[in-house]
CSV table of C-alpha atoms and ligand atoms in Angstrom, one decimal:
chain,number,residue,atom,x,y,z
A,9,MET,CA,75.6,84.0,69.7
A,10,ILE,CA,76.6,85.3,73.1
A,11,GLU,CA,75.6,88.9,73.8
A,12,ILE,CA,77.0,91.2,76.5
A,13,SER,CA,74.7,94.1,77.2
A,14,ASN,CA,73.1,96.5,79.6
A,15,LEU,CA,76.2,97.7,81.5
A,16,ARG,CA,75.2,99.4,84.7
A,17,LYS,CA,76.5,100.5,88.1
A,18,TYR,CA,74.4,100.4,91.2
A,19,ALA,CA,74.6,100.2,95.0
A,20,VAL,CA,74.2,96.8,96.5
A,21,GLY,CA,74.4,96.0,100.3
A,22,GLY,CA,77.5,97.9,101.5
A,23,GLY,CA,79.1,98.0,98.1
A,24,VAL,CA,78.8,99.2,94.5
A,25,ARG,CA,78.5,96.7,91.6
A,26,LEU,CA,79.4,97.0,87.9
A,27,GLU,CA,77.3,94.5,86.0
A,28,ALA,CA,76.3,93.4,82.5
A,29,ASP,CA,73.9,90.8,81.2
A,30,ILE,CA,75.3,87.7,79.5
A,31,THR,CA,72.8,86.2,77.1
A,32,PHE,CA,72.9,83.1,74.9
A,33,THR,CA,70.7,83.7,72.0
A,34,ASP,CA,71.0,80.4,70.0
A,35,MET,CA,71.5,77.8,72.7
A,36,LEU,CA,70.4,77.2,76.3
A,37,SER,CA,72.9,78.6,78.7
A,38,PRO,CA,74.4,76.0,81.0
A,39,TYR,CA,75.4,78.7,83.5
A,40,PRO,CA,73.2,79.6,86.5
A,41,GLU,CA,74.5,83.2,86.3
A,42,LYS,CA,72.8,85.6,83.9
A,43,THR,CA,75.1,88.5,84.6
A,44,LEU,CA,78.8,89.1,85.1
A,45,TYR,CA,79.7,91.6,87.8
A,46,PHE,CA,82.5,93.3,89.7
A,47,GLU,CA,81.9,94.7,93.2
A,48,VAL,CA,83.8,97.0,95.5
A,49,ASP,CA,83.2,98.7,98.8
A,50,LYS,CA,80.8,101.7,98.7
A,51,ALA,CA,83.7,104.1,99.4
A,52,ASN,CA,85.5,102.9,96.2
A,53,GLY,CA,82.4,102.9,94.0
A,54,ASP,CA,83.7,105.7,91.8
A,55,MET,CA,86.7,103.5,90.8
A,56,LEU,CA,84.4,101.2,88.7
A,57,ALA,CA,84.5,102.1,85.0
A,58,ASP,CA,80.9,102.1,83.7
A,59,ASP,CA,81.8,103.8,80.4
A,60,THR,CA,83.5,100.8,78.8
A,61,TYR,CA,82.9,97.0,78.5
A,62,ASP,CA,86.6,96.2,78.7
A,63,ALA,CA,86.1,94.1,81.9
A,64,PHE,CA,83.3,92.1,80.2
A,65,VAL,CA,85.2,90.7,77.2
A,66,LEU,CA,87.8,88.0,78.2
A,67,VAL,CA,85.6,85.6,80.2
A,68,PRO,CA,82.8,85.8,77.6
A,69,LEU,CA,85.3,85.3,74.8
A,70,TYR,CA,86.5,82.1,76.4
A,71,LEU,CA,82.9,80.9,76.8
A,72,ALA,CA,82.1,81.8,73.2
A,73,MET,CA,85.0,79.9,71.9
A,74,PHE,CA,84.2,76.9,74.1
A,75,HIS,CA,80.5,76.8,73.0
A,76,LYS,CA,81.4,77.7,69.3
A,77,GLN,CA,79.1,80.8,69.5
A,78,ASP,CA,79.9,84.2,68.1
A,79,LEU,CA,80.4,87.0,70.6
A,80,HIS,CA,78.9,90.5,70.4
A,81,ILE,CA,79.4,93.3,72.9
A,82,ARG,CA,76.5,95.7,72.8
A,83,GLY,CA,78.7,98.6,73.7
A,84,LYS,CA,82.1,100.1,73.4
A,85,ILE,CA,85.5,98.6,74.3
A,86,SER,CA,89.1,99.7,73.9
A,87,LYS,CA,90.3,99.5,70.3
A,88,LYS,CA,93.6,98.0,71.4
A,89,LEU,CA,91.9,95.1,73.2
A,90,TYR,CA,89.6,94.5,70.2
A,91,GLN,CA,92.4,94.4,67.7
A,92,ASN,CA,94.6,92.0,69.8
A,93,ILE,CA,91.7,89.6,70.4
A,94,LYS,CA,90.7,89.7,66.8
A,95,TRP,CA,94.1,89.0,65.4
A,96,TYR,CA,96.2,87.1,68.1
A,97,VAL,CA,94.5,86.1,71.3
A,98,GLN,CA,92.0,83.7,69.7
A,99,LYS,CA,94.9,81.8,68.1
A,100,ILE,CA,96.6,81.4,71.4
A,101,PHE,CA,93.4,80.1,73.0
A,102,CYS,CA,93.0,77.6,70.2
A,103,ASP,CA,96.6,76.4,70.7
A,104,PHE,CA,95.9,76.0,74.5
A,105,SER,CA,92.9,73.8,74.1
A,106,PRO,CA,91.3,71.6,71.3
A,107,ASP,CA,88.0,72.5,72.9
A,108,LEU,CA,88.2,76.1,71.7
A,109,ALA,CA,87.4,77.3,68.2
A,110,PRO,CA,87.7,80.7,66.6
A,111,VAL,CA,84.5,82.8,66.6
A,112,LYS,CA,83.3,86.1,65.1
A,113,PHE,CA,83.9,88.8,67.6
A,114,THR,CA,82.0,92.1,67.2
A,115,VAL,CA,81.5,95.3,69.2
A,116,ASP,CA,79.3,98.4,68.8
A,117,GLY,CA,82.2,100.7,68.8
A,118,PHE,CA,85.3,101.9,70.6
A,119,THR,CA,85.9,104.0,73.7
A,120,SER,CA,87.9,107.2,73.4
A,121,ALA,CA,89.1,106.9,77.0
A,122,LYS,CA,92.8,107.7,77.4
A,123,ARG,CA,95.0,106.6,80.2
A,124,LYS,CA,94.5,108.9,83.2
A,125,GLY,CA,94.6,106.8,86.4
A,126,ASN,CA,97.4,107.3,88.9
A,127,LEU,CA,97.5,103.9,90.5
A,128,ILE,CA,100.4,101.5,89.8
A,129,GLY,CA,99.0,98.3,91.1
A,130,ALA,CA,99.7,94.7,91.8
A,131,GLY,CA,97.9,91.9,93.5
A,132,ILE,CA,98.9,90.6,96.9
A,133,SER,CA,98.5,87.0,98.0
A,134,CYS,CA,101.7,86.7,100.0
A,135,GLY,CA,102.8,83.8,97.7
A,136,VAL,CA,106.3,83.7,96.2
A,137,ASP,CA,105.2,85.2,92.9
A,138,SER,CA,103.3,88.1,94.4
A,139,LEU,CA,106.0,89.0,96.9
A,140,SER,CA,108.6,88.8,94.2
A,141,THR,CA,106.7,91.5,92.2
A,142,ILE,CA,106.2,93.7,95.3
A,143,TYR,CA,109.9,93.3,96.2
A,144,ASP,CA,111.1,94.4,92.8
A,145,HIS,CA,108.5,97.1,92.0
A,146,PHE,CA,107.9,98.6,95.4
A,147,VAL,CA,110.9,97.9,97.6
A,148,LYS,CA,113.6,98.3,94.8
A,149,GLU,CA,111.9,100.4,92.1
A,150,THR,CA,112.6,104.2,92.3
A,151,ASP,CA,110.8,105.4,89.1
A,152,PRO,CA,107.3,106.7,90.3
A,153,ASP,CA,105.8,105.9,86.9
A,154,TYR,CA,106.6,102.2,87.6
A,155,ARG,CA,106.7,102.0,91.4
A,156,ILE,CA,103.7,100.2,93.0
A,157,ASN,CA,101.5,102.6,95.0
A,158,ALA,CA,98.5,100.4,95.6
A,159,LEU,CA,97.8,96.7,96.2
A,160,PHE,CA,94.7,94.8,95.1
A,161,TYR,CA,92.9,91.7,96.3
A,162,PHE,CA,90.7,90.3,93.6
A,163,ASP,CA,88.2,87.7,94.8
A,164,HIS,CA,86.9,86.0,91.6
A,165,ASP,CA,85.9,83.3,94.0
A,166,LEU,CA,88.7,80.9,93.4
A,167,HIS,CA,88.3,79.9,97.0
A,168,ASN,CA,84.6,79.0,96.8
A,169,GLN,CA,85.4,77.0,93.8
A,170,ARG,CA,87.7,74.8,95.8
A,171,PHE,CA,86.0,74.9,99.2
A,172,ASP,CA,82.3,75.4,98.8
A,173,ASN,CA,81.4,75.2,102.5
A,174,THR,CA,84.2,77.3,103.9
A,175,GLY,CA,84.8,79.7,100.9
A,176,GLN,CA,83.5,82.9,102.5
A,177,LYS,CA,85.3,82.2,105.8
A,178,LEU,CA,88.5,81.6,103.9
A,179,TYR,CA,88.1,84.7,101.8
A,180,LYS,CA,87.7,86.8,104.9
A,181,THR,CA,90.8,85.1,106.5
A,182,LEU,CA,92.9,85.8,103.4
A,183,LEU,CA,91.6,89.3,103.0
A,184,ARG,CA,92.5,90.0,106.7
A,185,ARG,CA,95.9,88.6,106.3
A,186,ASN,CA,96.7,90.5,103.1
A,187,THR,CA,95.3,93.7,104.5
A,188,ALA,CA,97.7,93.3,107.5
A,189,ALA,CA,100.6,92.7,105.1
A,190,ALA,CA,99.7,95.7,103.0
A,191,LYS,CA,99.6,97.8,106.2
A,192,ASP,CA,103.1,96.6,107.0
A,193,LEU,CA,104.2,98.0,103.6
A,194,ASN,CA,102.2,101.2,104.2
A,195,LEU,CA,100.3,100.6,101.0
A,196,PRO,CA,96.5,100.9,100.5
A,197,LEU,CA,94.7,97.6,99.6
A,198,TYR,CA,91.6,97.6,97.5
A,199,ALA,CA,89.4,94.5,97.5
A,200,LEU,CA,87.1,93.6,94.7
A,201,ALA,CA,84.8,90.6,94.3
A,202,SER,CA,83.5,89.1,91.0
A,203,ASN,CA,81.3,86.2,90.0
A,204,SER,CA,83.6,85.2,87.1
A,205,HIS,CA,84.5,81.9,88.8
A,206,THR,CA,81.0,80.5,88.3
A,207,PHE,CA,81.6,80.1,84.6
A,208,ASN,CA,84.9,78.3,85.1
A,209,ARG,CA,83.3,75.9,87.5
A,210,VAL,CA,80.6,74.9,85.0
A,211,ILE,CA,83.2,74.3,82.2
A,212,ASP,CA,85.0,72.1,84.7
A,213,LYS,CA,81.8,70.1,85.2
A,214,ILE,CA,81.2,69.8,81.4
A,215,LYS,CA,84.8,68.7,80.8
A,216,LYS,CA,84.9,66.6,84.0
A,217,ARG,CA,88.3,68.0,84.8
A,218,HIS,CA,89.8,71.2,86.1
A,219,ILE,CA,90.6,73.7,83.4
A,220,SER,CA,92.1,76.9,84.7
A,221,MET,CA,91.1,80.0,82.8
A,222,ILE,CA,90.5,82.0,86.0
A,223,PHE,CA,93.4,84.4,85.3
A,224,LEU,CA,91.2,85.9,82.6
A,225,ALA,CA,88.9,87.0,85.4
A,226,GLN,CA,91.9,88.5,87.2
A,227,TYR,CA,92.9,90.6,84.3
A,228,SER,CA,89.2,91.7,83.9
A,229,CYS,CA,89.1,92.7,87.6
A,230,ALA,CA,92.0,95.1,86.9
A,231,PHE,CA,90.1,96.5,83.8
A,232,SER,CA,87.0,97.1,85.8
A,233,LEU,CA,89.0,99.6,87.8
A,234,GLY,CA,90.6,101.1,84.7
A,235,LYS,CA,89.6,104.6,85.5
A,236,ASN,CA,92.2,104.6,88.3
A,237,ILE,CA,94.7,101.9,87.4
A,238,SER,CA,97.2,103.0,84.7
A,239,ARG,CA,99.6,100.1,85.2
A,240,TYR,CA,99.0,96.7,86.8
A,241,TYR,CA,101.7,94.0,87.5
A,242,THR,CA,100.3,90.5,87.1
A,243,SER,CA,102.7,88.1,88.8
A,244,SER,CA,103.8,85.1,86.7
A,245,GLY,CA,104.2,81.7,88.1
A,246,MET,CA,106.5,80.4,85.3
A,247,GLY,CA,109.7,81.6,83.8
A,248,TYR,CA,110.1,82.4,80.1
A,249,GLU,CA,112.3,79.3,79.7
A,250,GLU,CA,109.8,77.1,81.6
A,251,ILE,CA,106.9,78.2,79.5
A,252,LYS,CA,108.9,77.3,76.5
A,253,ASN,CA,110.0,73.9,77.8
A,254,PHE,CA,106.9,72.8,79.8
A,255,SER,CA,104.0,74.3,77.9
A,256,GLU,CA,102.8,70.8,76.9
A,257,HIS,CA,102.6,70.0,80.7
A,258,TYR,CA,99.9,72.7,81.0
A,259,HIS,CA,98.2,72.2,77.7
A,260,ASN,CA,94.4,72.2,78.0
A,261,ASP,CA,94.9,72.5,81.8
A,262,ASP,CA,96.2,75.9,83.0
A,263,LEU,CA,96.0,78.8,80.6
A,264,SER,CA,98.3,81.1,82.5
A,265,ALA,CA,101.1,78.5,82.9
A,266,PHE,CA,100.7,77.6,79.3
A,267,CYS,CA,101.2,81.0,77.7
A,268,GLU,CA,101.1,84.0,80.0
A,269,SER,CA,104.5,85.3,79.0
A,270,TYR,CA,103.2,86.1,75.5
A,271,LEU,CA,99.4,86.3,76.2
A,272,VAL,CA,99.5,89.1,78.8
A,273,PRO,CA,101.3,91.6,76.5
A,274,LEU,CA,98.3,91.3,74.2
A,275,ILE,CA,95.7,91.8,77.0
A,276,GLN,CA,95.8,95.5,77.1
A,277,THR,CA,93.4,98.4,77.0
A,278,ASP,CA,94.0,102.0,76.1
A,279,ARG,CA,93.7,102.9,79.8
A,280,THR,CA,95.5,100.2,81.6
A,281,GLU,CA,98.8,98.5,80.8
A,282,LEU,CA,99.1,95.0,82.1
A,283,ILE,CA,102.6,93.9,82.8
A,284,VAL,CA,103.4,90.3,83.2
A,285,ASP,CA,106.1,90.2,85.9
A,286,GLY,CA,108.2,87.3,87.1
A,287,CYS,CA,108.9,85.4,83.9
A,288,GLN,CA,112.5,86.7,84.1
A,289,TYR,CA,113.0,84.4,87.1
A,290,ARG,CA,112.6,80.8,88.1
A,291,ARG,CA,110.7,80.3,91.3
A,292,VAL,CA,113.9,79.4,93.1
A,293,ASP,CA,115.5,82.7,92.0
A,294,LYS,CA,112.6,84.6,93.4
A,295,LEU,CA,113.1,83.0,96.7
A,296,LYS,CA,116.9,83.5,96.7
A,297,LYS,CA,116.3,87.2,96.0
A,298,MET,CA,113.9,87.7,98.9
A,299,VAL,CA,115.4,85.3,101.4
A,300,ASP,CA,116.7,87.9,103.8
A,301,TRP,CA,113.7,90.2,103.4
A,302,ASN,CA,112.1,90.4,106.9
A,303,PHE,CA,108.7,91.0,105.4
A,304,ALA,CA,108.8,87.8,103.4
A,305,GLN,CA,110.0,85.9,106.5
A,306,LYS,CA,106.9,87.2,108.3
A,307,HIS,CA,104.2,87.0,105.6
A,308,LEU,CA,105.1,84.3,103.1
A,309,ASN,CA,102.1,82.1,102.5
A,310,VAL,CA,102.1,79.5,99.7
A,311,CYS,CA,100.0,76.6,101.1
A,312,PHE,CA,97.7,74.7,98.8
A,313,LYS,CA,95.6,73.7,101.7
A,314,ASN,CA,94.5,77.3,102.5
A,315,ASN,CA,94.1,76.6,106.2
A,316,LEU,CA,91.5,78.9,107.8
A,317,ASP,CA,94.1,80.0,110.4
A,318,GLY,CA,96.2,81.2,107.5
A,319,SER,CA,99.2,78.9,108.3
A,320,ASN,CA,101.4,77.0,105.8
A,321,CYS,CA,100.9,73.2,106.3
A,322,GLY,CA,104.6,72.5,105.5
A,323,VAL,CA,103.8,69.2,103.7
A,324,CYS,CA,101.7,70.0,100.6
A,325,ALA,CA,103.3,70.2,97.1
A,326,LYS,CA,103.5,74.0,97.2
A,327,CYS,CA,105.0,74.2,100.7
A,328,LEU,CA,107.6,71.6,99.8
A,329,ARG,CA,108.6,73.3,96.5
A,330,THR,CA,109.1,76.4,98.6
A,331,LEU,CA,110.9,74.8,101.6
A,332,LEU,CA,113.5,72.8,99.6
A,333,PRO,CA,115.1,75.9,98.0
A,334,LEU,CA,115.1,77.6,101.5
A,335,GLU,CA,116.9,74.5,102.8
A,336,ILE,CA,119.4,74.6,99.9
A,337,LEU,CA,120.1,78.3,100.7
A,338,GLY,CA,120.5,77.4,104.4
A,339,LYS,CA,117.7,79.7,105.4
A,340,LEU,CA,115.0,77.4,106.7
A,341,GLU,CA,115.1,78.7,110.2
A,342,LYS,CA,114.5,82.2,109.1
A,343,PHE,CA,111.1,81.1,107.9
A,344,SER,CA,110.1,79.2,111.1
A,345,ARG,CA,107.5,81.9,111.9
A,346,VAL,CA,105.4,80.8,108.9
A,347,PHE,CA,106.4,77.1,108.4
A,348,ASN,CA,106.6,74.1,110.6
A,349,ILE,CA,110.2,73.3,109.9
A,350,GLU,CA,110.3,70.1,112.0
A,351,GLN,CA,107.3,68.7,110.0
A,352,TYR,CA,109.2,69.5,106.8
A,353,ARG,CA,112.4,67.8,108.0
A,354,ARG,CA,110.5,64.6,108.6
A,355,ILE,CA,109.5,64.2,105.0
A,356,SER,CA,112.0,66.3,103.0
A,357,PHE,CA,114.1,63.3,102.1
A,358,ASN,CA,111.2,61.7,100.3
A,359,TYR,CA,110.4,64.9,98.6
A,360,LYS,CA,113.9,65.2,97.3
A,361,VAL,CA,113.8,61.7,95.9
A,362,GLN,CA,110.5,62.6,94.2
A,363,CYS,CA,112.1,65.7,92.6
A,364,LEU,CA,114.9,63.5,91.2
A,365,GLN,CA,112.4,61.0,89.8
A,366,LYS,CA,110.3,63.8,88.1
A,367,TYR,CA,113.3,65.7,86.7
A,368,GLY,CA,112.5,66.9,83.2
A,369,GLU,CA,108.8,66.2,83.6
A,370,HIS,CA,107.7,68.6,86.2
A,371,PRO,CA,108.9,72.2,86.0
A,372,PHE,CA,109.2,73.1,89.7
A,373,MET,CA,110.8,69.7,90.7
A,374,THR,CA,113.2,70.2,87.8
A,375,GLU,CA,114.3,73.6,88.9
A,376,ASN,CA,114.7,72.5,92.5
A,377,VAL,CA,117.1,69.7,91.4
A,378,ASP,CA,119.0,72.2,89.2
A,379,PHE,CA,119.1,74.7,92.1
A,380,ALA,CA,120.6,72.0,94.4
A,381,HIS,CA,123.3,71.2,91.9
A,382,GLU,CA,124.1,74.9,91.3
A,383,ASN,CA,124.6,75.3,95.1
A,384,ASN,CA,126.4,72.0,95.7
A,385,PHE,CA,123.6,70.8,97.9
A,386,PRO,CA,123.7,67.1,98.5
A,387,MET,CA,120.6,65.4,97.0
A,388,PRO,CA,119.7,61.7,97.5
A,389,THR,CA,121.7,59.2,95.5
A,390,LYS,CA,120.5,57.0,92.7
A,391,ARG,CA,120.4,54.1,95.2
A,392,ASP,CA,118.1,56.0,97.5
A,393,CYS,CA,115.8,56.7,94.6
A,394,TYR,CA,115.8,53.0,93.7
A,395,VAL,CA,115.2,51.8,97.2
A,396,LEU,CA,112.3,54.3,97.8
A,397,GLY,CA,110.8,53.8,94.4
A,398,ASN,CA,107.1,54.7,94.3
A,399,GLN,CA,107.0,55.1,98.0
A,400,ALA,CA,108.5,58.5,97.4
A,401,THR,CA,105.1,59.7,96.3
A,402,ILE,CA,104.1,61.9,99.2
A,403,VAL,CA,102.2,64.7,97.6
B,19,ZN,ZN1,101.0,73.5,102.4
């Protein structure tokens, strides 16, 4: 069995930490971490909810199902979260990966906490998905019950996971950049750090491949601030149609891309409503909607390479999948402050050929080809594809 217990809140360094023990009672734990924690600046310590284990359920549930161990929470959680996990969420996890099995999930009781926070939140990364949510639900939204009034930067250490040596530097760079962007919007930004990544990293080592369940950590970060957050928009990377058509592409690989359109509506507490936003669009439609937004032209950052200077490389898969729709829309130059357009022009033909070759197999390449056709944008010919062949593989 895996047990979660001893929830406490205490001052650490310049911050305040919400922490619980995670104990394997019937097997040796393969994880170096013996606790799971969420940490904020001292000034925001009151925001951490120490009267519920809601933030300590999702990552332990995944671990329990992976190791075929029952899960017990030695404390209270939201009844809504408990019921949805018991009846629905475990089935979705099993569909996602053959490595996961249903387990017995028990808790000591239920919280009576009702929704009372006044923050309507969303994450900010300055990527396409995050900016699309902010554009719709801050710039365009007028209903104060649904309009974003606070932004969040959750560091569940995704960056350390990818870049062990430069992780902290990169985190600080990204935090600085996102803080500046939030300031431009005149919105407060709350930063929170968690060690949830450690568990994902160990599972990756056991499976010898990258399995992304890190979004569970992100939802948990929002729940750790549940006293203050009443609604939280989590930005989807995939459209409803794409999740339907390409879920096999992400099976046993990326949990959010596999199922977030129907998983997130089940990841709810009595205090905080999580809203999955962005599934109503393809990525290209998000770009089309924001293409004349000066803020996006100044702050858009999508790059896989996560350069320490915060720039977009212009040649990685994510930069290319962003730049081609901008070219199709005739708006490349508008984004010359954040992308090296000349660099892109040098390799864009190869990328277009690659999109045609992967049509129907890869979701973002497929939608880029569709978008070109919808806008009468000339793509390479069949002959070009034949001549370039495998040499078109540039990313
Ligand atoms: Zn890039």
